[in-house]
Coordinates of C-alpha atoms and ligand atoms in Angstrom, one line a residue:
Chain R
M1 CA 66.4 21.8 -242.6
A2 CA 63.7 19.3 -243.2
A3 CA 60.1 20.4 -243.7
S4 CA 57.9 20.8 -240.6
I5 CA 54.7 18.9 -240.1
K6 CA 52.7 22.0 -240.9
E7 CA 54.6 22.6 -244.1
L8 CA 54.1 19.0 -245.2
E9 CA 50.5 19.2 -244.5
E10 CA 50.1 22.4 -246.6
T11 CA 51.9 20.7 -249.5
I12 CA 49.5 17.8 -249.4
V13 CA 46.5 20.0 -249.2
E14 CA 47.7 21.9 -252.2
E15 CA 48.3 18.6 -254.1
F16 CA 44.8 17.5 -253.4
S17 CA 43.4 20.9 -254.4
Y18 CA 44.0 19.9 -258.1
Y19 CA 41.2 17.3 -257.8
D20 CA 37.7 18.6 -257.5
D21 CA 35.9 15.4 -257.6
W22 CA 36.1 12.3 -255.4
M23 CA 37.2 10.1 -258.3
G24 CA 40.3 11.9 -259.0
K25 CA 41.2 12.2 -255.4
Y26 CA 40.8 8.5 -254.8
E27 CA 42.7 7.6 -258.0
F28 CA 45.5 9.7 -256.5
I29 CA 45.3 7.9 -253.2
I30 CA 45.2 4.5 -254.9
E31 CA 48.4 5.5 -256.9
L32 CA 50.1 6.4 -253.7
G33 CA 49.0 3.2 -252.1
K34 CA 50.3 1.2 -255.0
S35 CA 53.6 2.9 -255.5
L36 CA 54.9 3.3 -251.9
P37 CA 57.3 0.8 -250.6
L38 CA 56.3 1.2 -247.0
I39 CA 57.7 -1.3 -244.7
N40 CA 60.5 -3.9 -244.6
E41 CA 58.8 -7.3 -244.9
K42 CA 60.6 -8.5 -241.8
Y43 CA 58.6 -6.0 -239.8
K44 CA 55.3 -7.3 -241.0
T45 CA 54.9 -9.4 -237.9
D46 CA 52.0 -9.9 -235.6
K47 CA 53.7 -7.7 -233.0
N48 CA 53.5 -4.8 -235.4
L49 CA 50.0 -5.6 -236.6
I50 CA 47.1 -3.3 -235.9
R51 CA 44.0 -5.3 -236.5
G52 CA 41.2 -3.2 -237.8
C53 CA 37.9 -4.9 -238.5
Q54 CA 38.0 -4.0 -242.1
S55 CA 41.7 -3.8 -243.1
R56 CA 44.9 -4.6 -241.4
V57 CA 47.8 -2.2 -240.7
W58 CA 51.4 -2.9 -239.8
L59 CA 53.4 -0.1 -238.2
Y60 CA 57.1 0.0 -237.3
A61 CA 59.0 2.9 -235.6
Q62 CA 62.7 3.5 -235.1
I63 CA 64.6 6.5 -234.0
E64 CA 67.5 8.2 -235.8
G65 CA 69.2 11.4 -234.6
G66 CA 66.3 12.4 -232.4
K67 CA 63.7 11.9 -235.1
I68 CA 61.3 9.1 -235.5
I69 CA 61.1 7.1 -238.7
F70 CA 57.9 5.3 -239.3
T71 CA 57.2 2.6 -241.8
A72 CA 53.9 1.0 -242.3
D73 CA 51.7 -1.1 -244.6
S74 CA 48.1 -2.3 -245.1
D75 CA 46.4 -5.0 -247.0
A76 CA 43.9 -2.5 -248.4
I77 CA 45.2 0.0 -251.0
I78 CA 43.1 3.0 -249.9
T79 CA 44.2 2.5 -246.4
K80 CA 47.8 2.2 -247.6
G81 CA 47.5 5.4 -249.6
I82 CA 46.4 7.3 -246.5
I83 CA 49.1 5.7 -244.5
G84 CA 51.5 7.0 -247.1
L85 CA 50.2 10.5 -246.4
L86 CA 50.4 10.1 -242.7
I87 CA 54.0 8.9 -242.9
R88 CA 55.0 11.6 -245.2
V89 CA 53.9 14.1 -242.6
L90 CA 54.9 12.3 -239.4
S91 CA 58.0 10.4 -240.2
H92 CA 61.4 12.1 -239.7
Q93 CA 59.9 14.5 -237.1
T94 CA 60.7 14.9 -233.4
P95 CA 58.6 13.1 -230.8
D96 CA 57.3 16.4 -229.5
D97 CA 56.1 17.6 -232.9
I98 CA 54.4 14.2 -233.5
I99 CA 52.7 14.2 -230.1
N100 CA 51.4 17.8 -230.6
T101 CA 50.0 17.5 -234.1
D102 CA 46.3 17.3 -234.8
L103 CA 46.6 16.2 -238.5
S104 CA 43.9 18.6 -239.6
F105 CA 45.0 18.1 -243.2
I106 CA 43.1 14.9 -243.5
D107 CA 40.0 16.8 -242.9
Q108 CA 41.0 19.5 -245.3
I109 CA 41.5 17.1 -248.2
G110 CA 38.2 15.5 -247.5
L111 CA 39.3 12.2 -246.2
K112 CA 38.2 12.6 -242.6
E113 CA 35.8 9.6 -242.9
H114 CA 38.8 7.3 -243.1
L115 CA 40.0 8.5 -239.8
S116 CA 36.7 7.9 -238.1
P117 CA 36.6 5.2 -235.4
T118 CA 33.6 3.6 -237.0
R119 CA 35.5 2.8 -240.1
S120 CA 37.5 0.3 -238.2
N121 CA 40.2 0.2 -240.9
G122 CA 43.0 0.4 -238.4
L123 CA 44.0 4.0 -239.2
V124 CA 42.7 5.5 -236.0
S125 CA 44.6 3.0 -234.0
M126 CA 47.6 3.6 -236.1
V127 CA 47.7 7.3 -235.5
K128 CA 47.2 6.6 -231.8
Q129 CA 50.0 4.1 -231.9
M130 CA 52.3 6.6 -233.7
K131 CA 51.8 9.1 -230.9
L132 CA 52.4 6.4 -228.3
Y133 CA 55.6 5.5 -230.0
A134 CA 56.6 9.1 -230.0
L135 CA 55.8 9.4 -226.3
A136 CA 57.7 6.2 -225.5
L137 CA 60.7 7.2 -227.5
K138 CA 60.7 10.6 -226.0
T139 CA 60.9 9.2 -222.5
K140 CA 63.7 6.9 -223.6
M141 CA 65.6 9.9 -224.9
L142 CA 65.4 11.8 -221.7
Chain L
M1 CA -5.1 -20.2 -259.3
T2 CA -2.0 -21.4 -257.4
A3 CA -0.7 -19.3 -254.5
V4 CA 2.6 -18.6 -256.2
A5 CA 1.1 -17.5 -259.5
Q6 CA -1.2 -15.2 -257.7
H7 CA 1.5 -13.7 -255.6
K8 CA 4.0 -13.1 -258.4
T9 CA 1.8 -10.4 -259.8
I10 CA 1.1 -8.7 -256.5
L11 CA 4.4 -7.2 -255.4
D12 CA 4.7 -3.8 -257.1
V13 CA 8.2 -2.7 -256.3
E14 CA 7.7 0.9 -257.3
K15 CA 4.7 1.2 -255.0
V16 CA 6.4 -0.7 -252.2
R17 CA 9.5 1.6 -252.4
K18 CA 7.3 4.6 -251.6
D19 CA 6.6 3.1 -248.2
F20 CA 10.2 3.5 -247.2
P21 CA 11.1 7.2 -246.9
I22 CA 14.9 6.5 -246.6
L23 CA 14.9 5.0 -250.1
S24 CA 14.5 8.4 -251.6
R25 CA 17.5 10.0 -250.0
K26 CA 20.8 10.6 -251.6
V27 CA 24.2 9.4 -250.4
N28 CA 27.3 11.2 -251.6
G29 CA 25.1 13.0 -254.1
K30 CA 23.8 9.8 -255.7
P31 CA 20.5 8.0 -255.1
L32 CA 20.9 5.5 -252.3
V33 CA 21.2 1.9 -253.4
Y34 CA 20.8 0.0 -250.2
F35 CA 22.2 -3.5 -250.4
D36 CA 23.0 -4.0 -246.7
N37 CA 19.7 -5.6 -245.8
A38 CA 21.3 -8.6 -244.1
A39 CA 22.8 -6.2 -241.5
S40 CA 19.5 -4.3 -241.0
S41 CA 16.5 -3.6 -243.2
Q42 CA 14.9 -0.3 -243.7
K43 CA 11.6 0.7 -242.1
P44 CA 8.3 1.5 -243.7
Q45 CA 6.5 4.7 -242.8
S46 CA 3.9 2.8 -240.8
V47 CA 6.5 1.4 -238.5
I48 CA 8.1 4.9 -238.0
D49 CA 4.6 6.4 -237.4
A50 CA 3.8 3.7 -234.8
T51 CA 6.8 4.7 -232.8
N52 CA 5.8 8.3 -232.9
K53 CA 2.2 7.7 -232.1
Y54 CA 3.2 5.6 -229.1
Y55 CA 5.3 8.3 -227.6
S56 CA 2.9 11.0 -228.5
F57 CA -0.3 9.5 -227.3
E58 CA 0.0 6.1 -225.7
N59 CA 3.2 6.1 -223.5
A60 CA 2.9 4.3 -220.2
N61 CA 4.6 1.4 -218.4
I62 CA 3.1 -1.9 -219.0
H63 CA 1.9 -4.8 -216.7
R64 CA 1.8 -2.5 -213.7
G65 CA -0.9 0.1 -213.7
V66 CA -4.7 0.2 -213.4
H67 CA -4.8 3.5 -215.2
T68 CA -6.1 3.7 -218.7
L69 CA -2.8 4.5 -220.4
S70 CA -1.0 1.6 -218.8
Q71 CA -3.9 -0.8 -219.7
E72 CA -3.9 0.4 -223.2
A73 CA -0.1 0.1 -223.6
T74 CA -0.2 -3.4 -222.0
S75 CA -2.8 -4.6 -224.5
A76 CA -1.0 -3.0 -227.4
Y77 CA 2.2 -4.7 -226.4
E78 CA 0.6 -8.1 -225.7
V79 CA -1.2 -8.0 -229.0
V80 CA 2.2 -8.1 -230.7
R81 CA 3.1 -11.3 -228.8
E82 CA 0.1 -12.9 -230.4
K83 CA 1.0 -11.5 -233.8
V84 CA 4.5 -13.0 -233.5
R85 CA 2.9 -16.3 -232.4
A86 CA 0.7 -16.4 -235.4
F87 CA 3.5 -15.3 -237.7
I88 CA 5.7 -18.3 -236.8
N89 CA 2.8 -20.6 -236.0
A90 CA 3.7 -21.3 -232.4
D91 CA 1.2 -23.1 -230.2
K92 CA 0.9 -20.5 -227.5
S93 CA 1.6 -16.9 -227.2
H94 CA 3.5 -17.3 -223.9
E95 CA 6.1 -19.3 -225.9
I96 CA 7.1 -16.0 -227.4
I97 CA 9.7 -14.2 -225.2
F98 CA 10.6 -10.6 -226.1
T99 CA 14.3 -9.9 -226.0
K100 CA 16.6 -7.2 -227.3
G101 CA 17.4 -9.2 -230.4
T102 CA 18.9 -12.4 -231.7
T103 CA 22.1 -12.0 -229.7
D104 CA 20.2 -11.5 -226.5
S105 CA 17.9 -14.5 -227.2
I106 CA 20.9 -16.8 -227.8
N107 CA 22.6 -15.6 -224.6
L108 CA 19.5 -16.2 -222.7
V109 CA 19.3 -19.8 -223.9
A110 CA 23.0 -20.5 -223.6
S111 CA 23.0 -19.2 -220.0
S112 CA 19.6 -20.6 -218.7
F113 CA 19.6 -23.8 -220.6
G114 CA 23.3 -24.3 -220.0
K115 CA 23.0 -23.7 -216.3
N116 CA 21.5 -27.1 -215.5
N117 CA 21.9 -29.0 -218.7
I118 CA 25.5 -28.6 -219.7
G119 CA 28.2 -30.2 -217.6
E120 CA 31.8 -31.2 -217.7
S121 CA 32.9 -32.9 -221.0
D122 CA 29.4 -32.4 -222.5
E123 CA 29.3 -30.9 -226.0
V124 CA 27.5 -28.1 -227.7
L125 CA 27.2 -28.5 -231.5
I126 CA 27.3 -25.4 -233.8
S127 CA 28.4 -25.0 -237.4
A128 CA 31.3 -23.4 -239.2
M129 CA 29.1 -20.7 -240.6
E130 CA 27.7 -19.3 -237.4
H131 CA 27.5 -15.6 -236.6
H132 CA 29.7 -14.6 -233.6
S133 CA 26.3 -14.3 -231.8
N134 CA 25.8 -18.0 -232.1
I135 CA 29.4 -18.9 -231.2
V136 CA 30.5 -16.7 -228.3
P137 CA 27.6 -17.3 -225.9
W138 CA 28.1 -21.1 -226.3
Q139 CA 31.9 -20.7 -225.9
M140 CA 31.3 -18.8 -222.7
I141 CA 29.0 -21.4 -221.2
C142 CA 31.3 -24.2 -222.4
E143 CA 34.2 -22.6 -220.7
E144 CA 32.3 -22.1 -217.5
K145 CA 31.1 -25.8 -217.5
K146 CA 34.3 -27.3 -218.9
A147 CA 32.2 -28.5 -221.9
K148 CA 33.4 -28.7 -225.5
L149 CA 32.2 -26.7 -228.5
K150 CA 32.0 -28.9 -231.6
V151 CA 31.7 -27.5 -235.1
I152 CA 29.9 -29.0 -238.1
P153 CA 32.3 -28.4 -241.1
I154 CA 31.3 -27.1 -244.5
N155 CA 32.4 -27.7 -248.1
D156 CA 33.9 -25.2 -250.4
D157 CA 30.5 -24.1 -251.7
G158 CA 29.5 -23.2 -248.1
E159 CA 27.2 -26.1 -247.4
L160 CA 27.1 -28.1 -244.2
L161 CA 28.7 -31.5 -244.4
M162 CA 25.7 -33.4 -243.3
D163 CA 27.5 -36.7 -243.0
E164 CA 29.9 -35.1 -240.5
F165 CA 26.9 -33.5 -238.7
H166 CA 25.4 -36.9 -238.1
K167 CA 28.7 -38.3 -236.9
L168 CA 29.1 -35.4 -234.5
L169 CA 25.8 -36.0 -232.8
S170 CA 26.5 -38.1 -229.7
K171 CA 25.4 -38.9 -226.2
K172 CA 27.6 -36.0 -225.1
T173 CA 25.8 -33.5 -227.3
K174 CA 23.5 -31.4 -225.1
I175 CA 22.2 -28.9 -227.6
V176 CA 22.6 -28.2 -231.3
A177 CA 22.6 -24.5 -232.4
V178 CA 22.7 -23.7 -236.1
T179 CA 21.7 -20.9 -238.3
H180 CA 18.8 -21.2 -240.6
I181 CA 20.4 -19.0 -243.3
S182 CA 24.0 -17.9 -243.3
N183 CA 24.5 -14.1 -243.1
S184 CA 27.8 -14.4 -245.0
L185 CA 27.1 -17.0 -247.6
G186 CA 23.4 -17.0 -248.1
T187 CA 23.3 -20.8 -247.6
I188 CA 19.9 -22.1 -246.5
N189 CA 20.6 -25.0 -244.2
P190 CA 18.6 -28.2 -244.1
V191 CA 17.2 -27.4 -240.7
N192 CA 14.4 -30.0 -240.9
E193 CA 17.0 -32.8 -241.3
I194 CA 19.1 -31.3 -238.5
I195 CA 16.2 -31.1 -236.1
A196 CA 14.8 -34.5 -236.9
A197 CA 18.3 -36.2 -236.4
A198 CA 18.9 -34.4 -233.2
H199 CA 15.5 -35.2 -231.8
E200 CA 16.0 -38.9 -232.6
K201 CA 18.8 -38.7 -230.0
G202 CA 16.7 -36.6 -227.6
I203 CA 18.9 -33.5 -228.2
P204 CA 17.2 -30.1 -228.4
V205 CA 17.9 -27.7 -231.2
L206 CA 18.1 -23.9 -231.4
I207 CA 17.7 -22.3 -234.8
D208 CA 19.2 -18.8 -235.4
G209 CA 16.5 -17.4 -237.7
A210 CA 18.0 -13.8 -237.9
Q211 CA 18.4 -14.1 -241.7
A212 CA 15.5 -16.4 -242.4
I213 CA 12.5 -14.9 -240.6
H214 CA 11.9 -12.2 -243.2
H215 CA 12.8 -14.2 -246.3
T216 CA 10.9 -17.4 -246.0
T217 CA 7.9 -18.9 -244.2
V218 CA 8.9 -20.0 -240.8
D219 CA 6.6 -22.5 -239.1
V220 CA 8.1 -23.6 -235.7
K221 CA 5.5 -26.3 -235.3
E222 CA 6.3 -27.8 -238.6
L223 CA 10.1 -27.4 -238.0
D224 CA 9.6 -28.8 -234.5
C225 CA 12.6 -26.8 -233.3
D226 CA 13.0 -26.2 -229.6
F227 CA 14.2 -22.6 -229.8
Y228 CA 13.9 -20.2 -232.7
V229 CA 15.5 -16.7 -232.4
F230 CA 15.4 -13.5 -234.5
S231 CA 15.6 -9.7 -234.5
A232 CA 12.9 -7.2 -235.4
H233 CA 15.3 -4.8 -237.0
K234 CA 16.0 -7.2 -239.9
M235 CA 12.3 -7.6 -240.6
Y236 CA 11.6 -3.9 -241.2
G237 CA 11.0 -3.3 -237.5
P238 CA 12.9 -1.3 -234.9
T239 CA 16.2 -2.1 -233.3
G240 CA 16.5 -3.3 -229.8
V241 CA 13.6 -5.8 -230.1
G242 CA 13.9 -9.5 -230.7
V243 CA 12.2 -12.8 -230.1
L244 CA 13.0 -16.1 -228.4
Y245 CA 10.5 -18.7 -229.3
G246 CA 10.8 -21.8 -227.1
K247 CA 8.7 -24.8 -226.5
E248 CA 6.6 -24.3 -223.4
E249 CA 8.0 -27.4 -221.7
L250 CA 11.6 -26.3 -222.1
L251 CA 11.0 -22.7 -221.2
N252 CA 9.3 -23.9 -218.0
A253 CA 12.2 -26.2 -217.2
I254 CA 15.0 -23.7 -217.5
P255 CA 15.8 -21.1 -214.8
P256 CA 15.2 -17.3 -215.4
Y257 CA 18.0 -15.4 -217.1
Q258 CA 17.9 -12.0 -215.4
G259 CA 16.2 -10.9 -212.2
G260 CA 14.1 -7.7 -211.7
G261 CA 10.7 -6.3 -212.1
D262 CA 8.0 -8.1 -214.1
M263 CA 9.7 -11.5 -213.8
I264 CA 8.6 -12.1 -210.2
K265 CA 5.5 -13.4 -208.5
T266 CA 6.5 -12.6 -204.9
V267 CA 9.6 -11.1 -203.5
T268 CA 10.9 -11.3 -199.9
F269 CA 14.5 -10.8 -198.9
E270 CA 14.6 -14.6 -198.2
K271 CA 13.0 -15.9 -201.4
T272 CA 11.6 -14.8 -204.7
T273 CA 9.1 -16.9 -206.7
Y274 CA 9.2 -16.4 -210.4
N275 CA 6.4 -15.3 -212.6
E276 CA 5.0 -17.5 -215.3
L277 CA 5.9 -17.6 -218.9
P278 CA 6.5 -15.4 -220.7
H279 CA 7.2 -12.8 -218.0
K280 CA 9.7 -15.1 -216.2
F281 CA 12.2 -14.2 -218.9
E282 CA 11.3 -10.5 -219.3
A283 CA 12.8 -8.7 -216.4
G284 CA 12.5 -4.9 -216.3
T285 CA 10.6 -2.5 -218.5
P286 CA 11.0 -3.7 -222.1
N287 CA 11.2 -1.7 -225.3
I288 CA 7.5 -1.0 -225.4
A289 CA 7.5 1.4 -228.3
G290 CA 9.8 -0.9 -230.2
G291 CA 7.5 -3.9 -229.4
I292 CA 4.5 -2.1 -230.7
A293 CA 6.3 -0.9 -233.8
F294 CA 7.5 -4.4 -234.4
G295 CA 3.8 -5.5 -234.5
V296 CA 3.3 -3.0 -237.3
A297 CA 6.3 -4.4 -239.1
I298 CA 4.7 -7.8 -239.0
D299 CA 1.4 -6.4 -240.3
Y300 CA 3.4 -4.9 -243.1
I301 CA 5.0 -8.2 -244.0
N302 CA 1.7 -10.0 -243.8
L303 CA 0.2 -7.3 -246.1
L304 CA 2.8 -8.0 -248.8
G305 CA 2.8 -11.7 -248.0
I306 CA 5.9 -13.6 -247.1
E307 CA 5.6 -15.8 -250.2
N308 CA 5.5 -12.8 -252.4
I309 CA 8.5 -11.4 -250.7
A310 CA 10.4 -14.7 -251.1
A311 CA 9.4 -15.0 -254.8
Y312 CA 10.5 -11.5 -255.6
E313 CA 13.7 -11.8 -253.6
N314 CA 14.6 -15.1 -255.3
E315 CA 14.0 -13.6 -258.7
L316 CA 16.2 -10.6 -257.9
T317 CA 18.9 -12.8 -256.4
N318 CA 19.0 -15.0 -259.5
Y319 CA 19.2 -11.9 -261.7
A320 CA 22.0 -10.5 -259.5
L321 CA 24.0 -13.8 -259.7
T322 CA 23.7 -13.8 -263.5
Q323 CA 24.7 -10.1 -263.8
L324 CA 27.5 -10.3 -261.3
N325 CA 28.9 -13.3 -263.0
T326 CA 29.8 -11.0 -266.0
V327 CA 32.1 -9.0 -263.8
P328 CA 35.7 -10.0 -264.6
G329 CA 37.6 -11.6 -261.8
I330 CA 34.6 -12.0 -259.5
Q331 CA 34.7 -15.0 -257.2
F332 CA 31.6 -15.9 -255.2
I333 CA 32.1 -17.0 -251.6
G334 CA 29.2 -19.3 -251.0
K335 CA 27.8 -21.2 -253.8
A336 CA 25.1 -23.3 -252.1
K337 CA 22.4 -24.8 -254.2
E338 CA 19.8 -23.7 -251.6
R339 CA 20.5 -20.0 -251.1
A340 CA 18.8 -16.8 -250.0
S341 CA 19.3 -13.2 -251.1
V342 CA 22.8 -12.7 -249.7
I343 CA 25.7 -12.7 -252.1
S344 CA 29.3 -12.6 -250.9
F345 CA 32.1 -12.1 -253.4
L346 CA 35.7 -11.0 -254.0
L347 CA 37.1 -9.2 -257.0
D348 CA 40.4 -10.7 -258.0
N349 CA 42.8 -9.4 -255.4
I350 CA 41.0 -6.1 -254.6
H351 CA 40.5 -5.8 -250.9
P352 CA 36.9 -5.7 -249.8
Y353 CA 37.4 -2.5 -248.0
D354 CA 38.7 -0.8 -251.1
A355 CA 35.7 -1.9 -253.1
G356 CA 33.3 -0.9 -250.3
V357 CA 34.8 2.7 -250.1
I358 CA 34.5 3.3 -253.8
L359 CA 31.0 1.8 -254.0
D360 CA 29.9 4.0 -251.1
K361 CA 31.1 7.0 -253.1
M362 CA 28.7 6.0 -255.8
G363 CA 25.8 5.8 -253.3
I364 CA 25.9 2.0 -253.1
A365 CA 25.8 0.5 -249.6
V366 CA 27.3 -2.9 -249.4
R367 CA 28.8 -4.6 -246.4
T368 CA 32.5 -5.4 -246.4
G369 CA 34.6 -7.3 -243.9
H370 CA 34.1 -10.5 -242.0
H371 CA 30.4 -10.1 -241.3
C372 CA 30.9 -11.2 -237.7
T373 CA 31.9 -14.6 -239.0
Q374 CA 35.6 -14.6 -238.5
P375 CA 36.0 -18.4 -238.2
L376 CA 34.2 -18.7 -241.5
M377 CA 36.5 -16.3 -243.2
D378 CA 39.4 -18.2 -241.8
R379 CA 37.9 -21.4 -243.3
F380 CA 38.0 -19.7 -246.7
R381 CA 41.4 -18.1 -246.0
I382 CA 40.1 -14.6 -246.9
P383 CA 40.1 -11.4 -244.9
G384 CA 36.5 -10.8 -245.7
T385 CA 34.1 -10.3 -248.6
V386 CA 32.0 -7.8 -250.3
R387 CA 28.4 -8.7 -249.5
A388 CA 25.3 -7.5 -251.3
S389 CA 22.0 -8.5 -249.6
F390 CA 18.7 -7.8 -251.2
S391 CA 15.2 -7.0 -249.9
F392 CA 11.9 -6.8 -251.7
Y393 CA 12.3 -3.0 -252.2
N394 CA 15.5 -3.4 -254.3
T395 CA 15.3 -3.5 -258.0
K396 CA 17.0 -4.9 -261.0
E397 CA 18.1 -1.4 -262.0
E398 CA 19.9 -1.2 -258.7
V399 CA 21.6 -4.4 -259.3
D400 CA 22.8 -3.0 -262.7
L401 CA 24.2 0.0 -260.8
L402 CA 26.1 -2.3 -258.6
V403 CA 27.5 -4.2 -261.6
N404 CA 28.5 -0.9 -263.2
G405 CA 30.0 0.2 -259.9
L406 CA 32.1 -2.9 -259.7
H407 CA 33.4 -2.4 -263.2
K408 CA 34.5 1.1 -262.1
V409 CA 36.2 -0.4 -259.0
I410 CA 38.1 -2.8 -261.2
E411 CA 39.2 0.0 -263.4
M412 CA 40.4 2.1 -260.5
F413 CA 42.4 -0.6 -258.9
K414 CA 43.8 -2.1 -262.0
Ligands
PLP1 C1 22.7 -15.1 -238.6 C2 22.7 -14.0 -237.6 N1 22.7 -14.3 -236.3 C3 22.7 -13.4 -235.4 C4 22.8 -12.1 -235.7 C5 22.8 -11.1 -234.6 O1 21.6 -10.3 -234.6 P1 21.5 -9.0 -233.6 O2 22.7 -8.2 -233.8 O3 20.2 -8.4 -234.1 O4 21.4 -9.6 -232.2 C6 22.8 -11.7 -237.0 C7 22.9 -10.3 -237.4 O5 23.8 -9.8 -238.1 C8 22.8 -12.7 -238.0 O6 22.8 -12.4 -239.3

């Protein structure tokens, strides 16, 4: 059985616990941002674009065997790195689990500021959008 | 002794910094380096104290009571109007209208001037480097009146194409609204030439002085502009206070903007007669504490001397341009020959947001993004820039910290 959201969150928190200063943590996020192939280019359309004031985010969702698969991208690397984390946790989960999660791991690894509405980097809207997708796909499945 | 030579020696930055309590705080464990002055400047202790003092000992509504407190508050507030008048060398203090800020002032003019002066297929002329505040209000009135918004283009250095400007001035042009200094590029526009050319055709001119008022001497009589607008919060004063300067004649000719208390002479349910300038445009209880503190901010600027401020900021800007130029892959957005202490740039293909996040971790506050000038960013085909904007309390050491910070950014994103 695939890992649950909670288990994935715990793994990430543990990974981040190796870095005790901000620099190491950000270097790790930047690496994630650089290395992840996140979205099929053909889905980087205006329709899938979430326009933050600071950085742009593309999000695409599809359903496979009752689980939602998210792919996403951003033009800013740090945003992309955090997207990588969010997708690792939320992709391949059931709509219900996605709707009910509070993503507290972001706070625990000290990146809460990136999910603050004032950052306007598109991440808050992205998380909202992920939950909306989950909700919509859930209704479709019923 | 010439004025400039005398002034150069006067501004003692270490002493000046002590006037700004916020400059001694830490951000993310590092001493704050505040380079977001174009967004809002910091406040000296005297301005902070004035706000406190007002609420502690002087608070009352103005223009409406015979009691002592109201009288005192009214005179304290009206003294500021006179200070603003003197600061920009306007003719009369009732040509100074207090507003909420630059945005509010422009909306007032667009709406009130536009009501009777802009009609179908008329034109409003702005520039490609305007802040959204000097675009959207005009767009709204143009839409309402079926008029057209025309835009003066710029060159790759971020300077207005003056030939194009002259060509765009026509019989249809009802007003020209341009920024004195660009908040994204630092460009100082040739406003004298713009105003003179527009006036030759009988067209009034509004100058958005939000970025200029605290960086250079502004003399509205010498400029001969019809409207000049700015915000107190960018000139070391409080937020929520701004100024609309307008020539008496024009202010008298245009209708009120908002209705309410203070702006009326007599009210019956059939008809209201309007108060005289400046009250005609000041409906409702204003930001009294803010207004009074704004007066103290002007005192502070006068104490330092705007020429001293300009000289110091120019020197610091030149230093910053030279130092930043050593950063590998830096690309300046805005290379005008006439420029103020605003520097926008990109680092190779590093996204401005990424650079801003890392600099913030180092205690360095810069602005990243489109700076409320999206059409301008589109013109340069970029998502935004990193912008460092300096004030007289910034130092060369801080510029060095920024340069080091950028080296670190490059290393991290390599
Ligand atoms: C050139 C310019 N115009 C207008 C504004 C808007 O000023 P405010 O937000 O104080 O109304 C700004 C502020 O960023 C500006 O820089």
